[in-house]
Amino acid sequence: MTFNFGAEASAREENNAALIAALNEADLGESESRWVLDLVHDAEHGRWIAALGDVGIGELSYRFVGGRIVLLTTWVDPAYRKNRVAAELISRVLDEIRRRGKKITIICPVVGEFIDRNPEYADLIDPVHPGAGAFPGREPAEGRHGGPPRP
């Protein structure tokens, strides 16, 4: 089996760019999609799924590391991207993580952008291990890989 890592990285970057653009399209304070979505926690596969009926239209994958939840990647079916699905999925997952009393490390840039626009979730970010996606567009503090943003 061979992998085309360049194509996979390009597809992932296109997906992230499309989801971030969709976050920009609607009122940023509004995190509900245009449909009634179910949030399904698939712990066996390490993901939360946004479902419309019995169809999964988006997911946020994660892993547990050192007592915190590492948010890896967000995906939404292209047909649903301009309908606030990513925003609702992320906000509902973050609400669930808050209820569990956990901290997060952010790898997914879409989650980082969402929290940047919705700072009421910033307290969930693990201060020691915020992750590469935690502070979009900002340089990490000197001497700390992935540290808090510079002023």
PDB file of C-alpha atoms in Angstrom:
ATOM      1  CA  MET A   1       0.000   0.000   0.000  1.00  0.00           C
ATOM      2  CA  THR A   2       1.350   3.426  -0.925  1.00  0.00           C
ATOM      3  CA  PHE A   3       0.291   6.796   0.386  1.00  0.00           C
ATOM      4  CA  ASN A   4       0.404  10.141  -1.315  1.00  0.00           C
ATOM      5  CA  PHE A   5       1.149  12.271   1.735  1.00  0.00           C
ATOM      6  CA  GLY A   6       1.308  15.469  -0.323  1.00  0.00           C
ATOM      7  CA  ALA A   7      -2.198  14.926  -1.710  1.00  0.00           C
ATOM      8  CA  GLU A   8      -3.524  13.994   1.734  1.00  0.00           C
ATOM      9  CA  ALA A   9      -2.023  17.133   3.301  1.00  0.00           C
ATOM     10  CA  SER A  10      -3.406  19.271   0.473  1.00  0.00           C
ATOM     11  CA  ALA A  11      -6.895  17.804   0.878  1.00  0.00           C
ATOM     12  CA  ARG A  12      -6.742  18.376   4.649  1.00  0.00           C
ATOM     13  CA  GLU A  13      -5.683  22.016   4.133  1.00  0.00           C
ATOM     14  CA  GLU A  14      -8.512  22.575   1.612  1.00  0.00           C
ATOM     15  CA  ASN A  15     -11.027  21.087   4.080  1.00  0.00           C
ATOM     16  CA  ASN A  16      -9.728  23.313   6.895  1.00  0.00           C
ATOM     17  CA  ALA A  17      -9.814  26.418   4.690  1.00  0.00           C
ATOM     18  CA  ALA A  18     -13.386  25.683   3.591  1.00  0.00           C
ATOM     19  CA  LEU A  19     -14.575  25.167   7.170  1.00  0.00           C
ATOM     20  CA  ILE A  20     -12.826  28.309   8.415  1.00  0.00           C
ATOM     21  CA  ALA A  21     -14.397  30.293   5.551  1.00  0.00           C
ATOM     22  CA  ALA A  22     -17.801  28.905   6.557  1.00  0.00           C
ATOM     23  CA  LEU A  23     -17.214  30.133  10.115  1.00  0.00           C
ATOM     24  CA  ASN A  24     -16.793  33.629   8.629  1.00  0.00           C
ATOM     25  CA  GLU A  25     -20.059  33.556   6.678  1.00  0.00           C
ATOM     26  CA  ALA A  26     -22.644  33.744   9.441  1.00  0.00           C
ATOM     27  CA  ASP A  27     -23.059  35.637  12.686  1.00  0.00           C
ATOM     28  CA  LEU A  28     -20.150  34.437  14.802  1.00  0.00           C
ATOM     29  CA  GLY A  29     -22.205  34.491  17.986  1.00  0.00           C
ATOM     30  CA  GLU A  30     -24.626  32.020  16.500  1.00  0.00           C
ATOM     31  CA  SER A  31     -23.450  28.425  16.784  1.00  0.00           C
ATOM     32  CA  GLU A  32     -26.586  26.545  15.777  1.00  0.00           C
ATOM     33  CA  SER A  33     -26.868  24.949  12.365  1.00  0.00           C
ATOM     34  CA  ARG A  34     -29.889  25.272  10.123  1.00  0.00           C
ATOM     35  CA  TRP A  35     -30.983  21.735  11.055  1.00  0.00           C
ATOM     36  CA  VAL A  36     -31.612  19.797  14.226  1.00  0.00           C
ATOM     37  CA  LEU A  37     -28.389  17.851  14.593  1.00  0.00           C
ATOM     38  CA  ASP A  38     -27.685  14.950  16.889  1.00  0.00           C
ATOM     39  CA  LEU A  39     -24.269  14.733  18.520  1.00  0.00           C
ATOM     40  CA  VAL A  40     -23.075  11.131  18.650  1.00  0.00           C
ATOM     41  CA  HIS A  41     -20.021  10.232  20.716  1.00  0.00           C
ATOM     42  CA  ASP A  42     -18.209   7.336  19.047  1.00  0.00           C
ATOM     43  CA  ALA A  43     -15.647   6.644  21.797  1.00  0.00           C
ATOM     44  CA  GLU A  44     -14.460   3.440  20.127  1.00  0.00           C
ATOM     45  CA  HIS A  45     -13.174   5.418  17.134  1.00  0.00           C
ATOM     46  CA  GLY A  46     -12.301   8.623  19.023  1.00  0.00           C
ATOM     47  CA  ARG A  47     -14.745  11.017  17.397  1.00  0.00           C
ATOM     48  CA  TRP A  48     -17.894  13.013  17.860  1.00  0.00           C
ATOM     49  CA  ILE A  49     -20.278  12.871  14.922  1.00  0.00           C
ATOM     50  CA  ALA A  50     -22.804  15.489  13.804  1.00  0.00           C
ATOM     51  CA  ALA A  51     -25.711  13.448  12.488  1.00  0.00           C
ATOM     52  CA  LEU A  52     -28.748  14.516  10.526  1.00  0.00           C
ATOM     53  CA  GLY A  53     -31.141  11.665  11.155  1.00  0.00           C
ATOM     54  CA  ASP A  54     -29.086   8.525  10.628  1.00  0.00           C
ATOM     55  CA  VAL A  55     -26.536  10.220   8.333  1.00  0.00           C
ATOM     56  CA  GLY A  56     -23.229  11.493   9.657  1.00  0.00           C
ATOM     57  CA  ILE A  57     -22.525  14.866   8.038  1.00  0.00           C
ATOM     58  CA  GLY A  58     -19.545  15.956  10.132  1.00  0.00           C
ATOM     59  CA  GLU A  59     -17.083  14.768  12.719  1.00  0.00           C
ATOM     60  CA  LEU A  60     -14.475  15.965  15.167  1.00  0.00           C
ATOM     61  CA  SER A  61     -11.795  13.393  15.937  1.00  0.00           C
ATOM     62  CA  TYR A  62      -9.839  13.287  19.197  1.00  0.00           C
ATOM     63  CA  ARG A  63      -7.467  11.273  21.362  1.00  0.00           C
ATOM     64  CA  PHE A  64      -6.948  11.187  25.130  1.00  0.00           C
ATOM     65  CA  VAL A  65      -3.370  12.111  26.079  1.00  0.00           C
ATOM     66  CA  GLY A  66      -2.174  12.673  29.633  1.00  0.00           C
ATOM     67  CA  GLY A  67      -5.661  13.334  31.029  1.00  0.00           C
ATOM     68  CA  ARG A  68      -6.569  15.927  28.400  1.00  0.00           C
ATOM     69  CA  ILE A  69      -8.453  15.685  25.118  1.00  0.00           C
ATOM     70  CA  VAL A  70      -6.453  16.377  21.970  1.00  0.00           C
ATOM     71  CA  LEU A  71      -8.755  17.700  19.231  1.00  0.00           C
ATOM     72  CA  LEU A  72      -7.253  16.468  15.983  1.00  0.00           C
ATOM     73  CA  THR A  73      -9.388  17.290  12.971  1.00  0.00           C
ATOM     74  CA  THR A  74     -12.822  18.528  11.969  1.00  0.00           C
ATOM     75  CA  TRP A  75     -14.584  17.392   8.814  1.00  0.00           C
ATOM     76  CA  VAL A  76     -17.983  18.393   7.390  1.00  0.00           C
ATOM     77  CA  ASP A  77     -19.562  16.980   4.249  1.00  0.00           C
ATOM     78  CA  PRO A  78     -19.102  19.660   1.556  1.00  0.00           C
ATOM     79  CA  ALA A  79     -22.859  19.817   0.919  1.00  0.00           C
ATOM     80  CA  TYR A  80     -23.410  21.080   4.490  1.00  0.00           C
ATOM     81  CA  ARG A  81     -20.437  23.412   5.021  1.00  0.00           C
ATOM     82  CA  LYS A  82     -22.248  26.747   4.721  1.00  0.00           C
ATOM     83  CA  ASN A  83     -24.922  25.765   7.206  1.00  0.00           C
ATOM     84  CA  ARG A  84     -23.079  26.236  10.541  1.00  0.00           C
ATOM     85  CA  VAL A  85     -22.564  22.477  11.000  1.00  0.00           C
ATOM     86  CA  ALA A  86     -18.884  22.877  12.002  1.00  0.00           C
ATOM     87  CA  ALA A  87     -19.705  25.657  14.461  1.00  0.00           C
ATOM     88  CA  GLU A  88     -22.478  23.667  16.123  1.00  0.00           C
ATOM     89  CA  LEU A  89     -20.415  20.486  16.209  1.00  0.00           C
ATOM     90  CA  ILE A  90     -17.443  22.249  17.797  1.00  0.00           C
ATOM     91  CA  SER A  91     -19.517  24.208  20.330  1.00  0.00           C
ATOM     92  CA  ARG A  92     -21.428  21.125  21.432  1.00  0.00           C
ATOM     93  CA  VAL A  93     -18.232  19.078  21.759  1.00  0.00           C
ATOM     94  CA  LEU A  94     -16.590  21.851  23.792  1.00  0.00           C
ATOM     95  CA  ASP A  95     -19.666  22.058  26.033  1.00  0.00           C
ATOM     96  CA  GLU A  96     -19.423  18.287  26.594  1.00  0.00           C
ATOM     97  CA  ILE A  97     -15.708  18.542  27.407  1.00  0.00           C
ATOM     98  CA  ARG A  98     -16.445  21.337  29.885  1.00  0.00           C
ATOM     99  CA  ARG A  99     -19.106  19.167  31.588  1.00  0.00           C
ATOM    100  CA  ARG A 100     -16.486  16.414  31.960  1.00  0.00           C
ATOM    101  CA  GLY A 101     -14.030  18.850  33.550  1.00  0.00           C
ATOM    102  CA  LYS A 102     -11.296  18.186  30.973  1.00  0.00           C
ATOM    103  CA  LYS A 103      -8.760  20.448  29.275  1.00  0.00           C
ATOM    104  CA  ILE A 104      -8.002  20.407  25.557  1.00  0.00           C
ATOM    105  CA  THR A 105      -4.995  20.481  23.291  1.00  0.00           C
ATOM    106  CA  ILE A 106      -5.835  21.818  19.841  1.00  0.00           C
ATOM    107  CA  ILE A 107      -4.246  20.404  16.712  1.00  0.00           C
ATOM    108  CA  CYS A 108      -7.205  21.205  14.431  1.00  0.00           C
ATOM    109  CA  PRO A 109      -6.968  24.787  13.089  1.00  0.00           C
ATOM    110  CA  VAL A 110     -10.752  24.944  12.659  1.00  0.00           C
ATOM    111  CA  VAL A 111     -11.243  24.451  16.412  1.00  0.00           C
ATOM    112  CA  GLY A 112      -8.563  27.086  17.068  1.00  0.00           C
ATOM    113  CA  GLU A 113     -10.349  29.595  14.821  1.00  0.00           C
ATOM    114  CA  PHE A 114     -13.678  28.796  16.466  1.00  0.00           C
ATOM    115  CA  ILE A 115     -12.292  29.434  19.965  1.00  0.00           C
ATOM    116  CA  ASP A 116     -10.543  32.588  18.757  1.00  0.00           C
ATOM    117  CA  ARG A 117     -13.999  33.852  17.689  1.00  0.00           C
ATOM    118  CA  ASN A 118     -15.770  32.468  20.766  1.00  0.00           C
ATOM    119  CA  PRO A 119     -13.402  33.253  23.667  1.00  0.00           C
ATOM    120  CA  GLU A 120     -15.813  31.882  26.264  1.00  0.00           C
ATOM    121  CA  TYR A 121     -14.211  28.499  25.442  1.00  0.00           C
ATOM    122  CA  ALA A 122     -10.585  29.675  25.851  1.00  0.00           C
ATOM    123  CA  ASP A 123     -10.439  28.466  29.457  1.00  0.00           C
ATOM    124  CA  LEU A 124     -10.633  24.880  28.173  1.00  0.00           C
ATOM    125  CA  ILE A 125      -7.211  25.140  26.508  1.00  0.00           C
ATOM    126  CA  ASP A 126      -4.488  23.376  28.481  1.00  0.00           C
ATOM    127  CA  PRO A 127      -1.997  26.132  29.367  1.00  0.00           C
ATOM    128  CA  VAL A 128       0.969  23.738  29.356  1.00  0.00           C
ATOM    129  CA  HIS A 129       0.030  21.903  26.134  1.00  0.00           C
ATOM    130  CA  PRO A 130      -2.226  24.233  24.091  1.00  0.00           C
ATOM    131  CA  GLY A 131      -1.347  22.605  20.757  1.00  0.00           C
ATOM    132  CA  ALA A 132      -0.305  23.897  17.354  1.00  0.00           C
ATOM    133  CA  GLY A 133      -3.844  24.978  16.416  1.00  0.00           C
ATOM    134  CA  ALA A 134      -4.667  26.815  19.638  1.00  0.00           C
ATOM    135  CA  PHE A 135      -3.699  30.361  18.708  1.00  0.00           C
ATOM    136  CA  PRO A 136      -4.282  30.921  14.986  1.00  0.00           C
ATOM    137  CA  GLY A 137      -2.133  33.540  13.312  1.00  0.00           C
ATOM    138  CA  ARG A 138      -0.007  34.214  16.383  1.00  0.00           C
ATOM    139  CA  GLU A 139       3.558  33.320  17.245  1.00  0.00           C
ATOM    140  CA  PRO A 140       4.163  31.158  20.331  1.00  0.00           C
ATOM    141  CA  ALA A 141       5.973  32.769  23.250  1.00  0.00           C
ATOM    142  CA  GLU A 142       9.756  32.514  23.049  1.00  0.00           C
ATOM    143  CA  GLY A 143      11.235  29.477  24.721  1.00  0.00           C
ATOM    144  CA  ARG A 144       7.894  27.635  24.861  1.00  0.00           C
ATOM    145  CA  HIS A 145       6.893  25.445  21.969  1.00  0.00           C
ATOM    146  CA  GLY A 146       3.155  25.918  21.554  1.00  0.00           C
ATOM    147  CA  GLY A 147       2.957  28.373  24.465  1.00  0.00           C
ATOM    148  CA  PRO A 148       0.489  31.185  24.922  1.00  0.00           C
ATOM    149  CA  PRO A 149       0.309  33.947  22.312  1.00  0.00           C
ATOM    150  CA  ARG A 150       2.528  36.982  22.387  1.00  0.00           C
ATOM    151  CA  PRO A 151       0.827  40.284  23.194  1.00  0.00           C
TER     152      PRO A 151
END
